[in-house]
Protein backbone atom coordinates (compact mmCIF):
# COMPACT_ATOMS: atom_id res chain seq x y z
CA UNK A 1 0.00 0.00 0.00
CA UNK A 2 2.86 2.38 0.86
CA UNK A 3 4.30 1.86 -2.61
CA UNK A 4 1.02 2.97 -4.18
CA UNK A 5 0.87 6.28 -2.32
CA UNK A 6 3.50 8.12 -4.45
CA UNK A 7 1.77 7.03 -7.65
CA UNK A 8 -1.61 8.14 -6.32
CA UNK A 9 -0.10 11.48 -5.32
CA UNK A 10 1.24 12.02 -8.84
CA UNK A 11 -2.15 11.23 -10.36
CA UNK A 12 -3.87 13.58 -7.95
CA UNK A 13 -1.54 16.48 -8.74
CA UNK A 14 -1.73 15.87 -12.50
CA UNK A 15 -5.51 15.74 -12.32
CA UNK A 16 -5.58 19.01 -10.40
CA UNK A 17 -3.41 20.71 -13.02
CA UNK A 18 -5.64 19.41 -15.78
CA UNK A 19 -8.74 20.65 -14.02
CA UNK A 20 -7.21 24.11 -13.68
CA UNK A 21 -6.48 24.14 -17.40
CA UNK A 22 -10.06 23.14 -18.22
CA UNK A 23 -11.36 25.98 -16.09
CA UNK A 24 -9.49 28.34 -18.39
CA UNK A 25 -11.78 27.38 -21.27
CA UNK A 26 -14.74 29.07 -19.54
CA UNK A 27 -13.77 32.28 -21.33
CA UNK A 28 -12.56 32.93 -24.89
CA UNK A 29 -8.79 32.60 -25.16
CA UNK A 30 -8.28 33.71 -28.77
CA UNK A 31 -10.13 36.22 -30.97
CA UNK A 32 -11.25 33.40 -33.27
CA UNK A 33 -13.13 31.73 -30.43
CA UNK A 34 -15.96 34.15 -31.23
CA UNK A 35 -16.34 32.94 -34.80
CA UNK A 36 -17.39 29.38 -35.66
CA UNK A 37 -15.52 27.96 -38.65
CA UNK A 38 -17.83 24.96 -38.72
CA UNK A 39 -20.78 27.31 -38.66
CA UNK A 40 -19.39 29.39 -41.53
CA UNK A 41 -18.89 26.27 -43.67
CA UNK A 42 -22.43 25.16 -42.85
CA UNK A 43 -23.82 28.56 -43.92
CA UNK A 44 -21.90 28.24 -47.18
CA UNK A 45 -23.55 24.87 -47.69
CA UNK A 46 -26.99 26.42 -47.14
CA UNK A 47 -26.38 29.42 -49.42
CA UNK A 48 -27.37 29.75 -53.04
CA UNK A 49 -24.63 32.26 -53.85
CA UNK A 50 -21.64 34.03 -52.23
CA UNK A 51 -23.82 37.11 -51.78
CA UNK A 52 -26.41 35.12 -49.83
CA UNK A 53 -23.57 33.54 -47.84
CA UNK A 54 -22.37 37.00 -46.79
CA UNK A 55 -25.89 37.89 -45.70
CA UNK A 56 -26.18 34.76 -43.56
CA UNK A 57 -22.80 35.45 -41.94
CA UNK A 58 -24.09 38.84 -40.85
CA UNK A 59 -27.41 37.60 -39.53
CA UNK A 60 -27.89 37.50 -35.78
CA UNK A 61 -30.04 34.38 -36.11
CA UNK A 62 -27.15 32.37 -37.60
CA UNK A 63 -25.19 32.48 -34.31
CA UNK A 64 -21.90 32.13 -36.20
CA UNK A 65 -20.36 35.59 -35.92
CA UNK A 66 -19.87 36.95 -32.41
CA UNK A 67 -16.83 39.11 -33.21
CA UNK A 68 -16.25 42.59 -31.87
CA UNK A 69 -12.59 43.09 -32.77
CA UNK A 70 -12.76 46.89 -32.56
CA UNK A 71 -14.56 46.66 -29.19
CA UNK A 72 -17.24 49.21 -30.06
CA UNK A 73 -20.00 47.17 -28.43
CA UNK A 74 -21.46 45.82 -31.70
CA UNK A 75 -20.66 42.76 -33.76
CA UNK A 76 -18.43 43.44 -36.76
CA UNK A 77 -19.58 43.20 -40.37
CA UNK A 78 -17.91 40.31 -42.19
CA UNK A 79 -17.57 40.71 -45.93
CA UNK A 80 -16.69 38.04 -48.50
CA UNK A 81 -14.05 38.59 -51.16
CA UNK A 82 -13.41 35.85 -53.71
CA UNK A 83 -10.74 35.09 -56.29
CA UNK A 84 -10.66 32.46 -59.03
CA UNK A 85 -7.80 30.70 -60.76
CA UNK A 86 -8.83 27.92 -63.15
CA UNK A 87 -10.98 25.47 -61.16
CA UNK A 88 -9.97 26.82 -57.75
CA UNK A 89 -11.82 29.59 -55.98
CA UNK A 90 -11.08 31.14 -52.59
CA UNK A 91 -13.57 33.08 -50.49
CA UNK A 92 -11.95 35.35 -47.92
CA UNK A 93 -14.01 36.16 -44.83
CA UNK A 94 -12.85 39.60 -43.77
CA UNK A 95 -13.76 41.57 -40.66
CA UNK A 96 -14.16 45.32 -41.29
CA UNK A 97 -12.61 46.78 -38.14
CA UNK A 98 -12.39 50.47 -39.04
CA UNK A 99 -12.20 52.81 -41.99
CA UNK A 100 -8.55 51.92 -42.48
CA UNK A 101 -8.23 48.37 -41.13
CA UNK A 102 -9.58 44.92 -41.86
CA UNK A 103 -8.64 41.47 -40.58
CA UNK A 104 -8.99 38.15 -42.37
CA UNK A 105 -10.91 35.66 -40.24
CA UNK A 106 -10.70 32.67 -42.53
CA UNK A 107 -10.58 31.55 -46.15
CA UNK A 108 -12.84 28.98 -47.76
CA UNK A 109 -10.96 26.98 -50.40
CA UNK A 110 -12.99 25.31 -53.14
CA UNK A 111 -11.77 23.16 -56.03
CA UNK A 112 -13.64 21.46 -58.84
CA UNK A 113 -11.97 18.08 -59.29
CA UNK A 114 -14.23 16.58 -61.95
CA UNK A 115 -17.35 17.17 -64.02
CA UNK A 116 -19.53 16.55 -60.98
CA UNK A 117 -17.01 16.58 -58.11
CA UNK A 118 -15.68 19.30 -55.83
CA UNK A 119 -13.85 19.48 -52.50
CA UNK A 120 -13.79 22.22 -49.90
CA UNK A 121 -12.20 23.30 -46.64
CA UNK A 122 -12.06 26.42 -44.48
CA UNK A 123 -8.84 27.67 -42.89
CA UNK A 124 -8.92 29.98 -39.88
CA UNK A 125 -6.30 32.73 -39.93
CA UNK A 126 -3.30 32.22 -37.62
CA UNK A 127 -3.73 35.70 -36.10
CA UNK A 128 -7.26 34.75 -35.09
CA UNK A 129 -6.79 31.12 -34.02
CA UNK A 130 -3.11 31.02 -32.99
CA UNK A 131 -2.27 28.87 -36.00
CA UNK A 132 -4.05 27.91 -39.18
CA UNK A 133 -7.10 25.92 -38.11
CA UNK A 134 -8.40 23.70 -40.92
CA UNK A 135 -11.97 22.40 -41.00
CA UNK A 136 -13.60 20.23 -43.65
CA UNK A 137 -16.96 18.45 -44.09
CA UNK A 138 -17.41 15.06 -42.49
CA UNK A 139 -20.90 14.10 -43.54
CA UNK A 140 -21.29 10.88 -41.57
CA UNK A 141 -20.44 12.63 -38.32
CA UNK A 142 -18.23 9.75 -37.20
CA UNK A 143 -14.77 11.22 -37.66
CA UNK A 144 -14.37 12.94 -34.32
CA UNK A 145 -11.64 11.72 -32.02
CA UNK A 146 -8.52 13.04 -30.40
CA UNK A 147 -5.91 13.73 -33.02
CA UNK A 148 -2.26 14.61 -33.05
CA UNK A 149 -2.61 18.18 -34.29
CA UNK A 150 -1.16 20.82 -32.01
CA UNK A 151 -4.59 22.42 -32.06
CA UNK A 152 -5.75 19.73 -29.65
CA UNK A 153 -3.55 21.19 -26.93
CA UNK A 154 -4.66 24.81 -27.17
CA UNK A 155 -5.94 26.69 -24.15
CA UNK A 156 -9.53 26.39 -25.33
CA UNK A 157 -9.90 22.65 -24.77
CA UNK A 158 -13.29 22.33 -26.42
CA UNK A 159 -11.34 21.62 -29.64
CA UNK A 160 -9.69 18.51 -28.24
CA UNK A 161 -12.26 15.98 -29.48
CA UNK A 162 -12.98 17.47 -32.89
CA UNK A 163 -10.32 15.84 -35.03
CA UNK A 164 -10.92 13.51 -37.94
CA UNK A 165 -8.53 10.71 -38.80
CA UNK A 166 -10.72 8.75 -41.21
CA UNK A 167 -9.56 10.54 -44.37
CA UNK A 168 -13.05 10.58 -45.91
CA UNK A 169 -13.31 12.95 -48.88
CA UNK A 170 -16.72 14.62 -49.08
CA UNK A 171 -17.97 15.59 -52.54
CA UNK A 172 -19.66 19.00 -52.19
CA UNK A 173 -20.77 19.34 -55.81
CA UNK A 174 -24.43 19.16 -54.74
CA UNK A 175 -24.12 22.26 -52.55
CA UNK A 176 -26.12 25.05 -54.26
CA UNK A 177 -23.40 27.67 -53.86
CA UNK A 178 -20.82 25.35 -55.43
CA UNK A 179 -23.02 24.83 -58.49
CA UNK A 180 -23.59 28.58 -58.65
CA UNK A 181 -19.91 29.58 -58.74
CA UNK A 182 -19.05 27.03 -61.42
CA UNK A 183 -21.90 28.08 -63.70
CA UNK A 184 -20.76 29.71 -66.98
CA UNK A 185 -22.52 32.98 -66.12
CA UNK A 186 -20.91 33.39 -62.71
CA UNK A 187 -19.01 36.61 -61.97
CA UNK A 188 -16.48 36.45 -59.14
CA UNK A 189 -18.03 37.97 -56.02
CA UNK A 190 -16.24 40.85 -54.33
CA UNK A 191 -18.29 42.44 -51.57
CA UNK A 192 -18.97 46.15 -52.28
CA UNK A 193 -19.46 47.01 -48.62
CA UNK A 194 -17.10 49.11 -46.52
CA UNK A 195 -16.80 50.62 -43.04
CA UNK A 196 -19.27 53.37 -43.99
CA UNK A 197 -21.42 51.51 -46.50
CA UNK A 198 -23.50 48.55 -45.31
CA UNK A 199 -26.40 46.74 -46.98
CA UNK A 200 -29.86 48.10 -46.13
CA UNK A 201 -30.85 44.87 -44.41
CA UNK A 202 -27.91 44.85 -42.01
CA UNK A 203 -28.65 45.43 -38.33
CA UNK A 204 -25.63 45.05 -36.00
CA UNK A 205 -26.27 43.48 -32.63
CA UNK A 206 -24.49 43.33 -29.31
CA UNK A 207 -22.12 40.36 -28.97
CA UNK A 208 -23.30 37.54 -26.76
CA UNK A 209 -21.48 36.75 -23.55
CA UNK A 210 -19.14 33.76 -23.95
CA UNK A 211 -21.30 31.54 -21.72
CA UNK A 212 -24.28 32.26 -24.00
CA UNK A 213 -22.45 32.03 -27.33
CA UNK A 214 -20.34 28.95 -26.66
CA UNK A 215 -23.22 26.38 -26.80
CA UNK A 216 -24.19 27.65 -30.26
CA UNK A 217 -20.75 26.64 -31.55
CA UNK A 218 -21.57 22.99 -30.87
CA UNK A 219 -24.73 23.19 -32.97
CA UNK A 220 -22.69 23.22 -36.20
CA UNK A 221 -20.14 20.55 -35.32
CA UNK A 222 -21.91 17.28 -36.09
CA UNK A 223 -20.82 17.19 -39.73
CA UNK A 224 -17.47 19.01 -39.72
CA UNK A 225 -14.04 17.95 -38.54
CA UNK A 226 -10.80 19.74 -37.65
CA UNK A 227 -7.95 18.24 -39.68
CA UNK A 228 -4.22 18.77 -39.97
CA UNK A 229 -3.78 19.18 -43.73
CA UNK A 230 -5.50 21.20 -46.44
CA UNK A 231 -7.88 19.45 -48.80
CA UNK A 232 -7.32 22.11 -51.50
CA UNK A 233 -3.53 22.38 -51.46
CA UNK A 234 -3.29 24.60 -54.55
CA UNK A 235 -5.39 27.34 -52.92
CA UNK A 236 -2.69 28.62 -50.56
CA UNK A 237 -0.53 30.40 -53.19
CA UNK A 238 -3.71 32.01 -54.56
CA UNK A 239 -4.76 33.36 -51.18
CA UNK A 240 -1.45 34.36 -49.59
CA UNK A 241 -0.80 37.50 -51.72
CA UNK A 242 -4.25 38.88 -50.85
CA UNK A 243 -4.16 38.15 -47.11
CA UNK A 244 -5.06 41.15 -44.93
CA UNK A 245 -4.12 41.58 -41.26
CA UNK A 246 -4.82 44.29 -38.70
CA UNK A 247 -2.24 45.95 -36.48
CA UNK A 248 -4.99 46.60 -33.94
CA UNK A 249 -5.92 42.93 -33.69
CA UNK A 250 -2.31 41.75 -33.63
CA UNK A 251 -1.37 44.19 -30.87
CA UNK A 252 -4.47 43.69 -28.76
CA UNK A 253 -4.28 39.89 -28.78
CA UNK A 254 -0.52 39.40 -29.00
CA UNK A 255 -0.20 37.98 -25.49
CA UNK A 256 -3.01 35.45 -25.97
CA UNK A 257 -1.65 34.36 -29.35
CA UNK A 258 1.90 33.98 -28.03
CA UNK A 259 0.65 31.99 -25.04
CA UNK A 260 -1.20 29.70 -27.40
CA UNK A 261 1.82 29.13 -29.62
CA UNK A 262 4.06 28.28 -26.67
CA UNK A 263 2.52 25.76 -24.30
CA UNK A 264 4.26 24.82 -21.08
CA UNK A 265 3.34 21.53 -19.45
CA UNK A 266 4.22 21.00 -15.78
CA UNK A 267 4.44 17.51 -14.32
CA UNK A 268 5.20 16.36 -10.77
CA UNK A 269 7.79 13.55 -10.94
CA UNK A 270 8.61 11.11 -8.14
CA UNK A 271 12.38 10.94 -7.79
CA UNK A 272 14.72 8.62 -5.87
CA UNK A 273 14.32 8.28 -2.11
CA UNK A 274 10.79 9.62 -2.26
CA UNK A 275 11.74 13.11 -3.39
CA UNK A 276 9.38 14.95 -5.73
CA UNK A 277 10.37 17.56 -8.28
CA UNK A 278 8.67 19.58 -10.98
CA UNK A 279 9.48 18.91 -14.64
CA UNK A 280 8.52 21.56 -17.20
CA UNK A 281 8.45 20.91 -20.93
CA UNK A 282 7.79 23.53 -23.58
CA UNK A 283 6.12 22.89 -26.93
CA UNK A 284 6.25 25.59 -29.59
CA UNK A 285 3.56 25.56 -32.26
CA UNK A 286 5.17 26.39 -35.57
CA UNK A 287 3.36 28.78 -37.87
CA UNK A 288 2.52 27.28 -41.26
CA UNK A 289 4.04 28.87 -44.34
PDB file of C-alpha atoms in Angstrom, residues 93-289:
ATOM      1  CA  UNK A  93     -14.014  36.157 -44.828  1.00  0.00           C
ATOM      2  CA  UNK A  94     -12.854  39.598 -43.774  1.00  0.00           C
ATOM      3  CA  UNK A  95     -13.759  41.571 -40.659  1.00  0.00           C
ATOM      4  CA  UNK A  96     -14.162  45.319 -41.293  1.00  0.00           C
ATOM      5  CA  UNK A  97     -12.611  46.783 -38.143  1.00  0.00           C
ATOM      6  CA  UNK A  98     -12.395  50.469 -39.045  1.00  0.00           C
ATOM      7  CA  UNK A  99     -12.201  52.814 -41.994  1.00  0.00           C
ATOM      8  CA  UNK A 100      -8.550  51.917 -42.480  1.00  0.00           C
ATOM      9  CA  UNK A 101      -8.229  48.372 -41.133  1.00  0.00           C
ATOM     10  CA  UNK A 102      -9.582  44.920 -41.865  1.00  0.00           C
ATOM     11  CA  UNK A 103      -8.642  41.474 -40.580  1.00  0.00           C
ATOM     12  CA  UNK A 104      -8.989  38.150 -42.366  1.00  0.00           C
ATOM     13  CA  UNK A 105     -10.908  35.663 -40.241  1.00  0.00           C
ATOM     14  CA  UNK A 106     -10.698  32.665 -42.525  1.00  0.00           C
ATOM     15  CA  UNK A 107     -10.581  31.546 -46.148  1.00  0.00           C
ATOM     16  CA  UNK A 108     -12.843  28.978 -47.764  1.00  0.00           C
ATOM     17  CA  UNK A 109     -10.963  26.979 -50.396  1.00  0.00           C
ATOM     18  CA  UNK A 110     -12.992  25.308 -53.136  1.00  0.00           C
ATOM     19  CA  UNK A 111     -11.765  23.163 -56.028  1.00  0.00           C
ATOM     20  CA  UNK A 112     -13.638  21.461 -58.836  1.00  0.00           C
ATOM     21  CA  UNK A 113     -11.966  18.080 -59.290  1.00  0.00           C
ATOM     22  CA  UNK A 114     -14.231  16.577 -61.949  1.00  0.00           C
ATOM     23  CA  UNK A 115     -17.350  17.172 -64.022  1.00  0.00           C
ATOM     24  CA  UNK A 116     -19.534  16.552 -60.976  1.00  0.00           C
ATOM     25  CA  UNK A 117     -17.015  16.576 -58.108  1.00  0.00           C
ATOM     26  CA  UNK A 118     -15.682  19.299 -55.828  1.00  0.00           C
ATOM     27  CA  UNK A 119     -13.849  19.478 -52.499  1.00  0.00           C
ATOM     28  CA  UNK A 120     -13.789  22.222 -49.902  1.00  0.00           C
ATOM     29  CA  UNK A 121     -12.199  23.299 -46.639  1.00  0.00           C
ATOM     30  CA  UNK A 122     -12.059  26.418 -44.482  1.00  0.00           C
ATOM     31  CA  UNK A 123      -8.839  27.673 -42.894  1.00  0.00           C
ATOM     32  CA  UNK A 124      -8.924  29.976 -39.882  1.00  0.00           C
ATOM     33  CA  UNK A 125      -6.302  32.735 -39.926  1.00  0.00           C
ATOM     34  CA  UNK A 126      -3.302  32.217 -37.624  1.00  0.00           C
ATOM     35  CA  UNK A 127      -3.727  35.697 -36.096  1.00  0.00           C
ATOM     36  CA  UNK A 128      -7.263  34.755 -35.090  1.00  0.00           C
ATOM     37  CA  UNK A 129      -6.788  31.124 -34.020  1.00  0.00           C
ATOM     38  CA  UNK A 130      -3.111  31.020 -32.991  1.00  0.00           C
ATOM     39  CA  UNK A 131      -2.266  28.869 -36.000  1.00  0.00           C
ATOM     40  CA  UNK A 132      -4.052  27.906 -39.185  1.00  0.00           C
ATOM     41  CA  UNK A 133      -7.098  25.922 -38.112  1.00  0.00           C
ATOM     42  CA  UNK A 134      -8.396  23.698 -40.922  1.00  0.00           C
ATOM     43  CA  UNK A 135     -11.973  22.403 -41.000  1.00  0.00           C
ATOM     44  CA  UNK A 136     -13.604  20.229 -43.649  1.00  0.00           C
ATOM     45  CA  UNK A 137     -16.964  18.451 -44.086  1.00  0.00           C
ATOM     46  CA  UNK A 138     -17.408  15.063 -42.489  1.00  0.00           C
ATOM     47  CA  UNK A 139     -20.899  14.098 -43.545  1.00  0.00           C
ATOM     48  CA  UNK A 140     -21.292  10.881 -41.569  1.00  0.00           C
ATOM     49  CA  UNK A 141     -20.441  12.631 -38.318  1.00  0.00           C
ATOM     50  CA  UNK A 142     -18.227   9.751 -37.198  1.00  0.00           C
ATOM     51  CA  UNK A 143     -14.767  11.222 -37.662  1.00  0.00           C
ATOM     52  CA  UNK A 144     -14.368  12.936 -34.319  1.00  0.00           C
ATOM     53  CA  UNK A 145     -11.643  11.724 -32.024  1.00  0.00           C
ATOM     54  CA  UNK A 146      -8.519  13.038 -30.402  1.00  0.00           C
ATOM     55  CA  UNK A 147      -5.909  13.734 -33.019  1.00  0.00           C
ATOM     56  CA  UNK A 148      -2.258  14.606 -33.053  1.00  0.00           C
ATOM     57  CA  UNK A 149      -2.606  18.182 -34.294  1.00  0.00           C
ATOM     58  CA  UNK A 150      -1.165  20.817 -32.006  1.00  0.00           C
ATOM     59  CA  UNK A 151      -4.594  22.419 -32.062  1.00  0.00           C
ATOM     60  CA  UNK A 152      -5.749  19.734 -29.648  1.00  0.00           C
ATOM     61  CA  UNK A 153      -3.546  21.194 -26.935  1.00  0.00           C
ATOM     62  CA  UNK A 154      -4.656  24.811 -27.172  1.00  0.00           C
ATOM     63  CA  UNK A 155      -5.936  26.686 -24.150  1.00  0.00           C
ATOM     64  CA  UNK A 156      -9.534  26.387 -25.327  1.00  0.00           C
ATOM     65  CA  UNK A 157      -9.899  22.651 -24.767  1.00  0.00           C
ATOM     66  CA  UNK A 158     -13.289  22.326 -26.418  1.00  0.00           C
ATOM     67  CA  UNK A 159     -11.337  21.623 -29.642  1.00  0.00           C
ATOM     68  CA  UNK A 160      -9.690  18.506 -28.237  1.00  0.00           C
ATOM     69  CA  UNK A 161     -12.256  15.981 -29.478  1.00  0.00           C
ATOM     70  CA  UNK A 162     -12.980  17.467 -32.886  1.00  0.00           C
ATOM     71  CA  UNK A 163     -10.322  15.837 -35.030  1.00  0.00           C
ATOM     72  CA  UNK A 164     -10.917  13.515 -37.936  1.00  0.00           C
ATOM     73  CA  UNK A 165      -8.531  10.706 -38.805  1.00  0.00           C
ATOM     74  CA  UNK A 166     -10.722   8.748 -41.206  1.00  0.00           C
ATOM     75  CA  UNK A 167      -9.562  10.540 -44.366  1.00  0.00           C
ATOM     76  CA  UNK A 168     -13.045  10.580 -45.913  1.00  0.00           C
ATOM     77  CA  UNK A 169     -13.314  12.950 -48.880  1.00  0.00           C
ATOM     78  CA  UNK A 170     -16.724  14.616 -49.085  1.00  0.00           C
ATOM     79  CA  UNK A 171     -17.971  15.590 -52.538  1.00  0.00           C
ATOM     80  CA  UNK A 172     -19.665  19.000 -52.193  1.00  0.00           C
ATOM     81  CA  UNK A 173     -20.772  19.343 -55.813  1.00  0.00           C
ATOM     82  CA  UNK A 174     -24.431  19.161 -54.745  1.00  0.00           C
ATOM     83  CA  UNK A 175     -24.117  22.261 -52.552  1.00  0.00           C
ATOM     84  CA  UNK A 176     -26.115  25.050 -54.259  1.00  0.00           C
ATOM     85  CA  UNK A 177     -23.398  27.672 -53.860  1.00  0.00           C
ATOM     86  CA  UNK A 178     -20.823  25.352 -55.431  1.00  0.00           C
ATOM     87  CA  UNK A 179     -23.022  24.827 -58.494  1.00  0.00           C
ATOM     88  CA  UNK A 180     -23.587  28.582 -58.647  1.00  0.00           C
ATOM     89  CA  UNK A 181     -19.909  29.585 -58.738  1.00  0.00           C
ATOM     90  CA  UNK A 182     -19.047  27.028 -61.418  1.00  0.00           C
ATOM     91  CA  UNK A 183     -21.902  28.077 -63.701  1.00  0.00           C
ATOM     92  CA  UNK A 184     -20.756  29.708 -66.982  1.00  0.00           C
ATOM     93  CA  UNK A 185     -22.525  32.982 -66.121  1.00  0.00           C
ATOM     94  CA  UNK A 186     -20.909  33.389 -62.712  1.00  0.00           C
ATOM     95  CA  UNK A 187     -19.014  36.607 -61.974  1.00  0.00           C
ATOM     96  CA  UNK A 188     -16.475  36.448 -59.141  1.00  0.00           C
ATOM     97  CA  UNK A 189     -18.034  37.974 -56.024  1.00  0.00           C
ATOM     98  CA  UNK A 190     -16.236  40.848 -54.328  1.00  0.00           C
ATOM     99  CA  UNK A 191     -18.289  42.442 -51.569  1.00  0.00           C
ATOM    100  CA  UNK A 192     -18.970  46.149 -52.278  1.00  0.00           C
ATOM    101  CA  UNK A 193     -19.459  47.015 -48.618  1.00  0.00           C
ATOM    102  CA  UNK A 194     -17.100  49.111 -46.518  1.00  0.00           C
ATOM    103  CA  UNK A 195     -16.800  50.616 -43.040  1.00  0.00           C
ATOM    104  CA  UNK A 196     -19.269  53.372 -43.986  1.00  0.00           C
ATOM    105  CA  UNK A 197     -21.417  51.510 -46.503  1.00  0.00           C
ATOM    106  CA  UNK A 198     -23.501  48.551 -45.307  1.00  0.00           C
ATOM    107  CA  UNK A 199     -26.401  46.742 -46.982  1.00  0.00           C
ATOM    108  CA  UNK A 200     -29.859  48.101 -46.130  1.00  0.00           C
ATOM    109  CA  UNK A 201     -30.847  44.867 -44.410  1.00  0.00           C
ATOM    110  CA  UNK A 202     -27.907  44.849 -42.009  1.00  0.00           C
ATOM    111  CA  UNK A 203     -28.646  45.432 -38.332  1.00  0.00           C
ATOM    112  CA  UNK A 204     -25.633  45.054 -36.000  1.00  0.00           C
ATOM    113  CA  UNK A 205     -26.267  43.476 -32.633  1.00  0.00           C
ATOM    114  CA  UNK A 206     -24.488  43.334 -29.314  1.00  0.00           C
ATOM    115  CA  UNK A 207     -22.121  40.361 -28.971  1.00  0.00           C
ATOM    116  CA  UNK A 208     -23.299  37.545 -26.756  1.00  0.00           C
ATOM    117  CA  UNK A 209     -21.483  36.747 -23.545  1.00  0.00           C
ATOM    118  CA  UNK A 210     -19.144  33.756 -23.947  1.00  0.00           C
ATOM    119  CA  UNK A 211     -21.303  31.542 -21.718  1.00  0.00           C
ATOM    120  CA  UNK A 212     -24.280  32.258 -23.996  1.00  0.00           C
ATOM    121  CA  UNK A 213     -22.445  32.032 -27.330  1.00  0.00           C
ATOM    122  CA  UNK A 214     -20.339  28.948 -26.655  1.00  0.00           C
ATOM    123  CA  UNK A 215     -23.217  26.383 -26.803  1.00  0.00           C
ATOM    124  CA  UNK A 216     -24.186  27.653 -30.262  1.00  0.00           C
ATOM    125  CA  UNK A 217     -20.746  26.643 -31.548  1.00  0.00           C
ATOM    126  CA  UNK A 218     -21.570  22.989 -30.874  1.00  0.00           C
ATOM    127  CA  UNK A 219     -24.728  23.187 -32.974  1.00  0.00           C
ATOM    128  CA  UNK A 220     -22.690  23.219 -36.195  1.00  0.00           C
ATOM    129  CA  UNK A 221     -20.136  20.548 -35.319  1.00  0.00           C
ATOM    130  CA  UNK A 222     -21.908  17.278 -36.088  1.00  0.00           C
ATOM    131  CA  UNK A 223     -20.820  17.191 -39.728  1.00  0.00           C
ATOM    132  CA  UNK A 224     -17.470  19.014 -39.725  1.00  0.00           C
ATOM    133  CA  UNK A 225     -14.044  17.952 -38.536  1.00  0.00           C
ATOM    134  CA  UNK A 226     -10.805  19.736 -37.650  1.00  0.00           C
ATOM    135  CA  UNK A 227      -7.948  18.240 -39.684  1.00  0.00           C
ATOM    136  CA  UNK A 228      -4.219  18.767 -39.975  1.00  0.00           C
ATOM    137  CA  UNK A 229      -3.779  19.185 -43.729  1.00  0.00           C
ATOM    138  CA  UNK A 230      -5.499  21.200 -46.438  1.00  0.00           C
ATOM    139  CA  UNK A 231      -7.883  19.446 -48.799  1.00  0.00           C
ATOM    140  CA  UNK A 232      -7.316  22.107 -51.498  1.00  0.00           C
ATOM    141  CA  UNK A 233      -3.533  22.377 -51.460  1.00  0.00           C
ATOM    142  CA  UNK A 234      -3.293  24.603 -54.546  1.00  0.00           C
ATOM    143  CA  UNK A 235      -5.385  27.339 -52.918  1.00  0.00           C
ATOM    144  CA  UNK A 236      -2.689  28.620 -50.560  1.00  0.00           C
ATOM    145  CA  UNK A 237      -0.533  30.399 -53.194  1.00  0.00           C
ATOM    146  CA  UNK A 238      -3.706  32.005 -54.559  1.00  0.00           C
ATOM    147  CA  UNK A 239      -4.760  33.365 -51.178  1.00  0.00           C
ATOM    148  CA  UNK A 240      -1.454  34.364 -49.586  1.00  0.00           C
ATOM    149  CA  UNK A 241      -0.801  37.502 -51.724  1.00  0.00           C
ATOM    150  CA  UNK A 242      -4.253  38.882 -50.849  1.00  0.00           C
ATOM    151  CA  UNK A 243      -4.159  38.155 -47.106  1.00  0.00           C
ATOM    152  CA  UNK A 244      -5.058  41.151 -44.929  1.00  0.00           C
ATOM    153  CA  UNK A 245      -4.122  41.583 -41.265  1.00  0.00           C
ATOM    154  CA  UNK A 246      -4.818  44.289 -38.699  1.00  0.00           C
ATOM    155  CA  UNK A 247      -2.238  45.954 -36.476  1.00  0.00           C
ATOM    156  CA  UNK A 248      -4.989  46.601 -33.943  1.00  0.00           C
ATOM    157  CA  UNK A 249      -5.922  42.935 -33.688  1.00  0.00           C
ATOM    158  CA  UNK A 250      -2.313  41.752 -33.625  1.00  0.00           C
ATOM    159  CA  UNK A 251      -1.371  44.195 -30.869  1.00  0.00           C
ATOM    160  CA  UNK A 252      -4.471  43.688 -28.755  1.00  0.00           C
ATOM    161  CA  UNK A 253      -4.280  39.888 -28.779  1.00  0.00           C
ATOM    162  CA  UNK A 254      -0.518  39.395 -28.999  1.00  0.00           C
ATOM    163  CA  UNK A 255      -0.195  37.976 -25.491  1.00  0.00           C
ATOM    164  CA  UNK A 256      -3.005  35.446 -25.965  1.00  0.00           C
ATOM    165  CA  UNK A 257      -1.648  34.360 -29.348  1.00  0.00           C
ATOM    166  CA  UNK A 258       1.897  33.981 -28.028  1.00  0.00           C
ATOM    167  CA  UNK A 259       0.648  31.988 -25.035  1.00  0.00           C
ATOM    168  CA  UNK A 260      -1.196  29.697 -27.400  1.00  0.00           C
ATOM    169  CA  UNK A 261       1.824  29.133 -29.618  1.00  0.00           C
ATOM    170  CA  UNK A 262       4.062  28.282 -26.674  1.00  0.00           C
ATOM    171  CA  UNK A 263       2.517  25.765 -24.298  1.00  0.00           C
ATOM    172  CA  UNK A 264       4.261  24.816 -21.081  1.00  0.00           C
ATOM    173  CA  UNK A 265       3.344  21.535 -19.448  1.00  0.00           C
ATOM    174  CA  UNK A 266       4.223  21.001 -15.783  1.00  0.00           C
ATOM    175  CA  UNK A 267       4.437  17.505 -14.319  1.00  0.00           C
ATOM    176  CA  UNK A 268       5.200  16.364 -10.774  1.00  0.00           C
ATOM    177  CA  UNK A 269       7.791  13.554 -10.937  1.00  0.00           C
ATOM    178  CA  UNK A 270       8.613  11.111  -8.141  1.00  0.00           C
ATOM    179  CA  UNK A 271      12.380  10.943  -7.787  1.00  0.00           C
ATOM    180  CA  UNK A 272      14.716   8.619  -5.874  1.00  0.00           C
ATOM    181  CA  UNK A 273      14.325   8.283  -2.112  1.00  0.00           C
ATOM    182  CA  UNK A 274      10.786   9.623  -2.257  1.00  0.00           C
ATOM    183  CA  UNK A 275      11.741  13.107  -3.387  1.00  0.00           C
ATOM    184  CA  UNK A 276       9.380  14.951  -5.733  1.00  0.00           C
ATOM    185  CA  UNK A 277      10.375  17.564  -8.275  1.00  0.00           C
ATOM    186  CA  UNK A 278       8.674  19.585 -10.983  1.00  0.00           C
ATOM    187  CA  UNK A 279       9.483  18.911 -14.641  1.00  0.00           C
ATOM    188  CA  UNK A 280       8.520  21.556 -17.198  1.00  0.00           C
ATOM    189  CA  UNK A 281       8.452  20.905 -20.931  1.00  0.00           C
ATOM    190  CA  UNK A 282       7.787  23.533 -23.584  1.00  0.00           C
ATOM    191  CA  UNK A 283       6.116  22.892 -26.927  1.00  0.00           C
ATOM    192  CA  UNK A 284       6.252  25.588 -29.593  1.00  0.00           C
ATOM    193  CA  UNK A 285       3.563  25.562 -32.261  1.00  0.00           C
ATOM    194  CA  UNK A 286       5.174  26.395 -35.567  1.00  0.00           C
ATOM    195  CA  UNK A 287       3.358  28.780 -37.873  1.00  0.00           C
ATOM    196  CA  UNK A 288       2.523  27.277 -41.257  1.00  0.00           C
ATOM    197  CA  UNK A 289       4.035  28.873 -44.336  1.00  0.00           C
TER     198      UNK A 289
END
